[in-house]
Coordinates of C-alpha atoms and ligand atoms in Angstrom, one line a residue:
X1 CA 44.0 -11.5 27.1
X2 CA 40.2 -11.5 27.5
X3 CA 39.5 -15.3 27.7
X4 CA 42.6 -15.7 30.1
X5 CA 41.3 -12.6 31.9
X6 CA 37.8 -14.4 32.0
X7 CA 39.5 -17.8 33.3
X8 CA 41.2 -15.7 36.1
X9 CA 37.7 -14.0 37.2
X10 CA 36.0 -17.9 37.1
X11 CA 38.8 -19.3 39.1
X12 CA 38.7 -16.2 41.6
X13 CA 35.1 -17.2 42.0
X14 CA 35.0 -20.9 41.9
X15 CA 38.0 -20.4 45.0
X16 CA 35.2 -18.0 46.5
X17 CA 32.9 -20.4 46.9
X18 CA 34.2 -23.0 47.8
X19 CA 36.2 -21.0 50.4
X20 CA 32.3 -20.4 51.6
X21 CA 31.2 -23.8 50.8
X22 CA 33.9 -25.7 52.5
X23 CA 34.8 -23.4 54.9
X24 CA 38.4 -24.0 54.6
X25 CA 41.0 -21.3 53.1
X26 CA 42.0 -20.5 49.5
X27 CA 45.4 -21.8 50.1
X28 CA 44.6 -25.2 51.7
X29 CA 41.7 -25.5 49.3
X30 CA 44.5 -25.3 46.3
X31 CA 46.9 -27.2 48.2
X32 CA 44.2 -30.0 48.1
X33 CA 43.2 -29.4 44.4
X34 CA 47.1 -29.2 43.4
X35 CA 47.8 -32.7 45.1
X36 CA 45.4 -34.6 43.5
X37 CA 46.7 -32.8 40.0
X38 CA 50.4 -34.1 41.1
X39 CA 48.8 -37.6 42.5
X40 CA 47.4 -38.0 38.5
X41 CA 50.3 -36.7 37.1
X42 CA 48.1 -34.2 35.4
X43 CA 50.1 -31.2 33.3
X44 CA 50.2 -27.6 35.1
X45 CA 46.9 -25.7 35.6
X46 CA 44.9 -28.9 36.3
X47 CA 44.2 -28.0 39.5
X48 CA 41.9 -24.9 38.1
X49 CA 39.9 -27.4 36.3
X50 CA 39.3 -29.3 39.6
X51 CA 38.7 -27.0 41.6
X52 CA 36.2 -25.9 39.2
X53 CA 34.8 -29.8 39.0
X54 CA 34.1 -30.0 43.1
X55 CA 32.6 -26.5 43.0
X56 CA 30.3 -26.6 40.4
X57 CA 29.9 -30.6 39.7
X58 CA 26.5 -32.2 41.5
X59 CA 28.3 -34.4 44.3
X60 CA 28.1 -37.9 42.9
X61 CA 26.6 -40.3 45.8
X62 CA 28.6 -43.0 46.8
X63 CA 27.1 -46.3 48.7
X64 CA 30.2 -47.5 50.4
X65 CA 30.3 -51.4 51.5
X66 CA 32.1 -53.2 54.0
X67 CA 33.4 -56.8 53.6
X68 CA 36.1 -58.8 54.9
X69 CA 38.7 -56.5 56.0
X70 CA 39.9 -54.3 59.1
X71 CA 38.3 -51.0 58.4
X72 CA 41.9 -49.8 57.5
X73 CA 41.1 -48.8 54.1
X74 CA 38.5 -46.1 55.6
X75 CA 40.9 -45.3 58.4
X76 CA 43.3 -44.7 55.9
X77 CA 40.9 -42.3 54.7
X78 CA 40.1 -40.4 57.6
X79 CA 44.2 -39.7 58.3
X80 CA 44.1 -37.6 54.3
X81 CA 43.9 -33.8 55.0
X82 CA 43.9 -30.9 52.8
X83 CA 40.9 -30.8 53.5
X84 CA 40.1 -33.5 55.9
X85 CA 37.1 -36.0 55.0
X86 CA 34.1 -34.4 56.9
X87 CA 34.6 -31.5 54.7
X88 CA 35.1 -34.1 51.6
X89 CA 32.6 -36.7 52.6
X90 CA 30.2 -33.3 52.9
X91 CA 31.2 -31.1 49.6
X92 CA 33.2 -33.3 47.2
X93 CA 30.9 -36.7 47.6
X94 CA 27.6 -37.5 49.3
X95 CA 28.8 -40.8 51.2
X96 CA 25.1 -41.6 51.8
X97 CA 25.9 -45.5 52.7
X98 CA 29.0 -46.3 54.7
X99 CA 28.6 -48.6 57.3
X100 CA 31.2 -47.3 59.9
X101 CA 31.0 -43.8 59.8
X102 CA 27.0 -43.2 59.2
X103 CA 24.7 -42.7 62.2
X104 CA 22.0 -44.8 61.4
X105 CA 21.9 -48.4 62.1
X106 CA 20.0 -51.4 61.3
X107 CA 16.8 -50.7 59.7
X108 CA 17.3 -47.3 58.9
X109 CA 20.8 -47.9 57.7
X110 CA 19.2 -50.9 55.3
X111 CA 17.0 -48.1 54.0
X112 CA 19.2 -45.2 53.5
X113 CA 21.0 -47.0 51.0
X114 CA 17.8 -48.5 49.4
X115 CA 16.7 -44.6 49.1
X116 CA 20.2 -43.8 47.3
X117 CA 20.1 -46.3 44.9
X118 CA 16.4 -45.8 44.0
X119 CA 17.5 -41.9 44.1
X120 CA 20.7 -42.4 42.2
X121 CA 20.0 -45.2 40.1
X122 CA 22.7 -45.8 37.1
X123 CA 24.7 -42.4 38.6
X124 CA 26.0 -43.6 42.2
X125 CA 29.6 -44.7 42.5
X126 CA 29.6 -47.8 44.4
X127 CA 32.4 -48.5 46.2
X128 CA 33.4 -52.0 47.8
X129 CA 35.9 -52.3 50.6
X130 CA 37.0 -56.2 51.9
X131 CA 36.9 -59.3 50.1
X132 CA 33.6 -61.1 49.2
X133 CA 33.4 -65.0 50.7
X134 CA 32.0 -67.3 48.1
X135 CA 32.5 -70.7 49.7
X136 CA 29.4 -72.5 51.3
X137 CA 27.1 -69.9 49.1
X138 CA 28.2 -66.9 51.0
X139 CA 27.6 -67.5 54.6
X140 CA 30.7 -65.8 55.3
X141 CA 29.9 -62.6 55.4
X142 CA 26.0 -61.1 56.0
X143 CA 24.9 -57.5 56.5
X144 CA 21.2 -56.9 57.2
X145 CA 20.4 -60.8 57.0
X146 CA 22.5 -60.2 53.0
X147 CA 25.4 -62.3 51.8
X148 CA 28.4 -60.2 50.9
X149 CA 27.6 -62.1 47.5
X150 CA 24.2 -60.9 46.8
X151 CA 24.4 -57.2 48.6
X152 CA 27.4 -56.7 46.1
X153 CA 25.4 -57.9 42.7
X154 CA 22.9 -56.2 44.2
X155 CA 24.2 -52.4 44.8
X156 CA 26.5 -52.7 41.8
X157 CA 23.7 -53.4 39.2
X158 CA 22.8 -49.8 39.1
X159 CA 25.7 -48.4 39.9
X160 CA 27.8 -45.4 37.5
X161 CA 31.0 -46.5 38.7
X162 CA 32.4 -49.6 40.7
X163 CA 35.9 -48.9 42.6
X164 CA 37.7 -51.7 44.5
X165 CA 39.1 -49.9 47.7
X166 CA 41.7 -51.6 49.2
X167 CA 44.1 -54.9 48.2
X168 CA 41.2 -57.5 50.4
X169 CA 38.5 -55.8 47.3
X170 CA 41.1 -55.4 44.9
X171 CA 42.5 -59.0 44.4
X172 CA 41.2 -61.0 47.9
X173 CA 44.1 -59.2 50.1
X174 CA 45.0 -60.5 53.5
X175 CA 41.5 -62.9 53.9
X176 CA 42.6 -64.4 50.9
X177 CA 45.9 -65.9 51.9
X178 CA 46.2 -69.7 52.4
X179 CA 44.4 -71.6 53.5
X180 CA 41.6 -69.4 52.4
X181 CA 39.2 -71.0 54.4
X182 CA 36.0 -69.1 53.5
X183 CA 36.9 -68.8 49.5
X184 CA 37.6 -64.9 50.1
X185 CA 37.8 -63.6 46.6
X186 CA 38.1 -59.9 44.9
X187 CA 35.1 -57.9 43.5
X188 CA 36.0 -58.3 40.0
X189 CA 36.0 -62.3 40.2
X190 CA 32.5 -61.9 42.4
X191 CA 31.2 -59.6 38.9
X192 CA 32.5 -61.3 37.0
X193 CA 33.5 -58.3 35.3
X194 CA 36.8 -55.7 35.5
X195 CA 36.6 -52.9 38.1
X196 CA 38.9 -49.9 39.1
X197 CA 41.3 -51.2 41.7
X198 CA 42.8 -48.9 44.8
X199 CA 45.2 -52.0 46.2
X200 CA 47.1 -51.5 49.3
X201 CA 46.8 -52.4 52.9
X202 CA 46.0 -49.9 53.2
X203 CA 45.2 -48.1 50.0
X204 CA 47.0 -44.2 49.7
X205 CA 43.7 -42.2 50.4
X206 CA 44.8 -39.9 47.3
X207 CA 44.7 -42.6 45.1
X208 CA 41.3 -43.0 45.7
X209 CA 40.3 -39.1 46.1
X210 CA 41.9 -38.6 43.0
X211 CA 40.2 -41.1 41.2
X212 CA 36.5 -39.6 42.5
X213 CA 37.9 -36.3 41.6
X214 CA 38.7 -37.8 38.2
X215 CA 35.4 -39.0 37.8
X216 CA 34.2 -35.5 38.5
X217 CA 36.6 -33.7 36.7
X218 CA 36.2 -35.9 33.7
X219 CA 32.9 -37.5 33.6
X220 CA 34.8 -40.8 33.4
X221 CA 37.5 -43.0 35.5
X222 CA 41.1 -42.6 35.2
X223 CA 42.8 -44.9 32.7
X224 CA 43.8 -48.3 34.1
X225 CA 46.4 -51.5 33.8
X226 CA 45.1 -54.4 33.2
X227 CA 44.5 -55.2 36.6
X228 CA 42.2 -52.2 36.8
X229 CA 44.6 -50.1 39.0
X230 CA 44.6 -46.1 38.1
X231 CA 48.2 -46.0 35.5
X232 CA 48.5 -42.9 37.5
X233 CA 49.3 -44.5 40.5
X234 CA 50.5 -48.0 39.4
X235 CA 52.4 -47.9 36.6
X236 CA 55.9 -47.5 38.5
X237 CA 57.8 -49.8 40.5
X238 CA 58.1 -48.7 43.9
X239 CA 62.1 -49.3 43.2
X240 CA 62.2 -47.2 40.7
X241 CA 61.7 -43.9 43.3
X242 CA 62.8 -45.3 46.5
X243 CA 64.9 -42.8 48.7
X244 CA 66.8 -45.3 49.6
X245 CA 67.9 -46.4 45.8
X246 CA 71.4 -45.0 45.7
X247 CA 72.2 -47.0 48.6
X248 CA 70.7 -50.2 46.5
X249 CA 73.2 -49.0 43.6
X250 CA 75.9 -48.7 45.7
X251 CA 75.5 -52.3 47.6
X252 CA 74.9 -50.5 50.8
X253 CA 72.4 -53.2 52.8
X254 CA 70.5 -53.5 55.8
X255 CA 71.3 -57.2 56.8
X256 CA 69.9 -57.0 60.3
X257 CA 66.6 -54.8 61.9
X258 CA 68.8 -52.6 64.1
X259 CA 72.5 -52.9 62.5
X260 CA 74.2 -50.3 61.3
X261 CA 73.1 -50.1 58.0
X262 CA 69.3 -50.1 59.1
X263 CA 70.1 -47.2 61.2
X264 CA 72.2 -45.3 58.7
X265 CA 69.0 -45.5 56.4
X266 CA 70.8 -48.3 53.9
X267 CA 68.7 -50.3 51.4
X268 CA 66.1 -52.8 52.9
X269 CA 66.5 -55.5 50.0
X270 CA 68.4 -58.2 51.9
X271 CA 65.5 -57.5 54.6
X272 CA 63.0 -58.8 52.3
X273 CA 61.7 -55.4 50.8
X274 CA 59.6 -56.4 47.8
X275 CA 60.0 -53.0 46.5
X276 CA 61.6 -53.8 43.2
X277 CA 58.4 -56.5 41.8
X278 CA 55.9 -53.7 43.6
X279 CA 53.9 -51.4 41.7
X280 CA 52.7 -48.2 43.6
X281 CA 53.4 -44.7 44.2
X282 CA 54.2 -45.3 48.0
X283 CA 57.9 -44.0 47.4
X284 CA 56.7 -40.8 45.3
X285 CA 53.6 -39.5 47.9
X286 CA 53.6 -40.9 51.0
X287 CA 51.1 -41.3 53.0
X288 CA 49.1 -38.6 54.7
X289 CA 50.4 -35.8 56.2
X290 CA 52.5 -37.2 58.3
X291 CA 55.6 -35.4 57.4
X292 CA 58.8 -36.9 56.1
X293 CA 59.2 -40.6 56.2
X294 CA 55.9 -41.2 56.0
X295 CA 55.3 -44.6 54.0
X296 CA 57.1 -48.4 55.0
X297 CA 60.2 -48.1 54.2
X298 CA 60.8 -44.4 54.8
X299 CA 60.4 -45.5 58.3
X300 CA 62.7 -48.5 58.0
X301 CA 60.1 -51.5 57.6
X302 CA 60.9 -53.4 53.7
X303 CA 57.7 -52.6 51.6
X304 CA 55.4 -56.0 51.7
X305 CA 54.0 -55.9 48.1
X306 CA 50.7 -55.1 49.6
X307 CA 49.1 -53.8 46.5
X308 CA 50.6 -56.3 44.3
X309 CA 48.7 -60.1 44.1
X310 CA 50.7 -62.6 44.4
X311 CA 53.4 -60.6 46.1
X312 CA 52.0 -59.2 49.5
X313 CA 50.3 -62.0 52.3
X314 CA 51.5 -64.3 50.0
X315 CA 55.4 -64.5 49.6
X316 CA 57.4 -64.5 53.1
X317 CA 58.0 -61.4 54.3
X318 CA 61.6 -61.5 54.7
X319 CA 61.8 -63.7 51.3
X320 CA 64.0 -61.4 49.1
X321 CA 62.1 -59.8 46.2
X322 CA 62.2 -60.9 42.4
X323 CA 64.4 -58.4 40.2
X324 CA 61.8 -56.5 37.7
X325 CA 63.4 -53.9 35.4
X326 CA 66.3 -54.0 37.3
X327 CA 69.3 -51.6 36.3
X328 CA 72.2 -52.8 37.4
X329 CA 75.5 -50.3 37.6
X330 CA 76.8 -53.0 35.2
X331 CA 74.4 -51.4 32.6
X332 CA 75.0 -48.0 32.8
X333 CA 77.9 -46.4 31.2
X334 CA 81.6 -46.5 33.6
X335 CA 82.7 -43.0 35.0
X336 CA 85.6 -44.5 36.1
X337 CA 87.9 -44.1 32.8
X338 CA 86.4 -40.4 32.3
X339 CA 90.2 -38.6 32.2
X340 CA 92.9 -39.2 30.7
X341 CA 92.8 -41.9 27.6
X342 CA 89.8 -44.1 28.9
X343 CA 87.6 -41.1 28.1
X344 CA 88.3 -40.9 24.3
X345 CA 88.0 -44.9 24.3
X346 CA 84.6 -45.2 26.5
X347 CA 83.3 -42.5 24.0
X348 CA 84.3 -44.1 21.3
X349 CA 83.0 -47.5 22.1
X350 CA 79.5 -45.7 23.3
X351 CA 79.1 -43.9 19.7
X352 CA 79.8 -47.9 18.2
X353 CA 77.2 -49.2 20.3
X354 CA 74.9 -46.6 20.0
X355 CA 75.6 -46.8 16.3
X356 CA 74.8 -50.7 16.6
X357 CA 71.8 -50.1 18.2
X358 CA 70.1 -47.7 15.5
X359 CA 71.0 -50.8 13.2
X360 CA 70.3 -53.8 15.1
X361 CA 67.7 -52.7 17.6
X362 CA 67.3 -52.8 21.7
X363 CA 69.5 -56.5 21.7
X364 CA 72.3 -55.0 19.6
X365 CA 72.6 -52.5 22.0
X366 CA 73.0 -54.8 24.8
X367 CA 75.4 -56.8 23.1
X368 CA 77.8 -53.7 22.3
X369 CA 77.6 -52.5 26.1
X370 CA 78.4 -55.9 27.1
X371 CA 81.5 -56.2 24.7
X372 CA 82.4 -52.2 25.3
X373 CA 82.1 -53.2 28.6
X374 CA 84.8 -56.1 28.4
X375 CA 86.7 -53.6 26.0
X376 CA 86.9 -51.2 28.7
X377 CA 88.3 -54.1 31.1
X378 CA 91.1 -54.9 28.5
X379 CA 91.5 -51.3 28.5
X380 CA 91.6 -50.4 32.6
X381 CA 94.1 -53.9 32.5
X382 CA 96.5 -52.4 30.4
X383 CA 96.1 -48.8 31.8
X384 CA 96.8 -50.2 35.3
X385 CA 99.7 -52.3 33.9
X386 CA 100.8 -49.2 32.3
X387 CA 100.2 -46.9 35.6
X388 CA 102.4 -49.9 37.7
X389 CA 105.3 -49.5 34.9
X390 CA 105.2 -45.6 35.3
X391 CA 105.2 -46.3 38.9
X392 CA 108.4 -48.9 39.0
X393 CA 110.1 -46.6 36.7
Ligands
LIG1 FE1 42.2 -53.4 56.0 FE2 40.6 -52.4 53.9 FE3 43.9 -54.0 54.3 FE4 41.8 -54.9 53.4 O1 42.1 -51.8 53.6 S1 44.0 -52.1 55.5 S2 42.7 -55.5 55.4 S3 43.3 -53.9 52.2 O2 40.2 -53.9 52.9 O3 40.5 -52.5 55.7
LIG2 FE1 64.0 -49.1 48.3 FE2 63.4 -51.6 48.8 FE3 64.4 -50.9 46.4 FE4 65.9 -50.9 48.6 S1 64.9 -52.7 47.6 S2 65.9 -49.3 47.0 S3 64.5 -50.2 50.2 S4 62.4 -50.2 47.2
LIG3 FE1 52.3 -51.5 50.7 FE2 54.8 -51.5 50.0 FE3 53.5 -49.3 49.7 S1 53.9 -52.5 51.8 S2 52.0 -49.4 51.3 S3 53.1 -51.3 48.6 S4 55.6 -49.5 50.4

């Protein structure tokens, strides 16, 4: 009882002061801490290990470039609340290079984040937002008289921690799509090296907060796939969650923007939602706080694949989506037969192929749901034969 009485007094403390510190409540300050626990999927009383992290942890600096891209990824940002990011660019990081949101420009702005690196050197988290043109050595894209190129090798020599924020860092994004004019490439290829990846267009702001918070919590980065995205985040397909799924089960389609089934909330597939070959947590946390509905297709627009390469800008958008995973009602077991004599014989023919599968492996199983499956056919035939003679008679 002592140490858990000692945790309670540490966590009653830490909550104190950051209260003070952030000047926000206790409740939204656990809200926050509890979101990014859910966001990593992190076991219950995470959040107390957090909030202890972005108490008492030094704020790591981040140096925060800007590429080839539409701002959205630090837009997308600015919308994540719980607190909102004044308070977290003030208490959780020190953003002491961002191009868009600092004050200082030009000179000044060149040697602000010159100080941080020289301050900060082999402990800053650099973070890299747009694609980086390589064609023609660079010319593409200058800041402060700096290819994107060169300011990149530059700022990420020294760096603790390189994140990609964003699908145009992440794997080239939208300035990437053909023709590709100015060789817009991601930050890995530009390293030469793997980085963390926060795809999307934009990314989910928690995704990224989480990860920081990881970094403090932890003293390392999340674990990753192996295109460097967080396996928190991007290890589902967005499929898999969608709130429109049972309607996908059920053959329920939108097949028009406007029809009946789009406004009766039916499944976006046939509209070109690339949902099913999409890996993000877009279906699971939404975006923001914008209350219910708040990601594509909760508002009735088919996801794009915008965090998956290869998928989003680059296959047409009402092009319908390639089957990953998919599960089928074919695959799962029939309710239909569940009283009266189908029951005993589904039952019987699930314990044979479960049976078969402890033998035979994963394909065995298949194979013995496929031929229960035409079993039960034979079976439904002659029960409907039977139900038509009970019927005449
Ligand atoms: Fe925009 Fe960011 Fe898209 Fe790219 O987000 S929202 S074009 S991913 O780099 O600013
Ligand atoms: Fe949801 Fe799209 Fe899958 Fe339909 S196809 S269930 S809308 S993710
Ligand atoms: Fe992008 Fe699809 Fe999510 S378009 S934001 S991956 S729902």
């Amino acid at each position: 009882m002592g140490d858990l009485n000692e945790i309670f007094d540490l966590g009653r403390e830490t909550l104190h002061r950051a209260e003070q510190r952030l000047d926000i409540s206790r409740r939204d300050f656990l809200q926050f801490c509890s979101t990014l626990a859910v966001t990593m999927g992190l076991p219950s009383g995470a959040e107390a290990a957090i909030a202890k992290a972005i108490e008492t942890a030094q704020r790591p600096s981040v140096i925060w470039l800007h590429f080839q891209e539409c701002t959205g990824c630090t837009e997308s940002l600015l919308r994540a609340e719980h607190p909102t990011l004044e308070k977290l660019i003030l208490d959780v990081i020190s953003l002491d290079y961002h191009e868009t949101l600092m004050a200082a420009a030009g000179h000044q702005a060149e040697a602000a984040r010159k100080d941080a690196m020289a301050a900060h050197k082999g402990k800053y988290v650099l973070v890299v937002e747009g694609a980086i043109p390589l064609k023609d050595n660079g010319i593409y894209c200058k800041v402060g008289g700096h290819t994107a190129v060169d300011l990149v090798k530059e700022c990420a020599a020294d760096a603790a921690a390189v994140i990609a924020i964003g699908s145009c860092a992440s794997w080239g994004g939208m300035p990437s799509s053909g023709p590709n004019p100015t060789g817009a490439s991601s930050l890995a290829e530009v390293l030469g090296k793997p980085v963390v990846t926060i795809p999307g267009c934009p990314p989910n702001p928690y995704n990224f907060l989480a990860t920081v918070v990881h970094f403090l919590t932890f003293g390392k980065l999340p674990e990753v796939d192996k295109l460097g995205r967080p396996k928190f985040a991007y290890s589902r397909l967005i499929h898999e969650h969608c709130e429109r799924r049972a309607h996908f089960d059920a053959g329920r389609f939108a097949m028009q923007f406007g029809d009946s089934g789009h406004r009766q909330g039916y499944c976006l597939y046939k509209l070109g939602c690339k949902g099913p070959e999409t890996y993000a947590n877009c279906s699971t946390i939404g975006f923001g706080d914008a209350g219910e509905n708040n990601w594509p297709v909760g508002c009735g627009h088919p996801c794009i694949g915008c965090t998956e390469k290869g998928v989003g800008f680059t296959k047409p958008i009402h092009q319908v989506a390639r089957m990953i995973n998919v599960a089928p009602p074919l695959q799962y077991p029939r309710i239909v037969e569940e009283q009266g004599k189908g029951a005993s014989f589904a039952s019987a023919a699930a314990l044979a192929a479960l049976a078969g599968a402890a033998a035979g492996g994963a394909a065995m199983l298949t194979v013995n749901l496929g031929l229960s499956h035409q079993a039960e056919e034979a079976q439904r035939a002659k029960n409907g034969s039977k139900q038509k003679d009970d019927a005449e008679v």
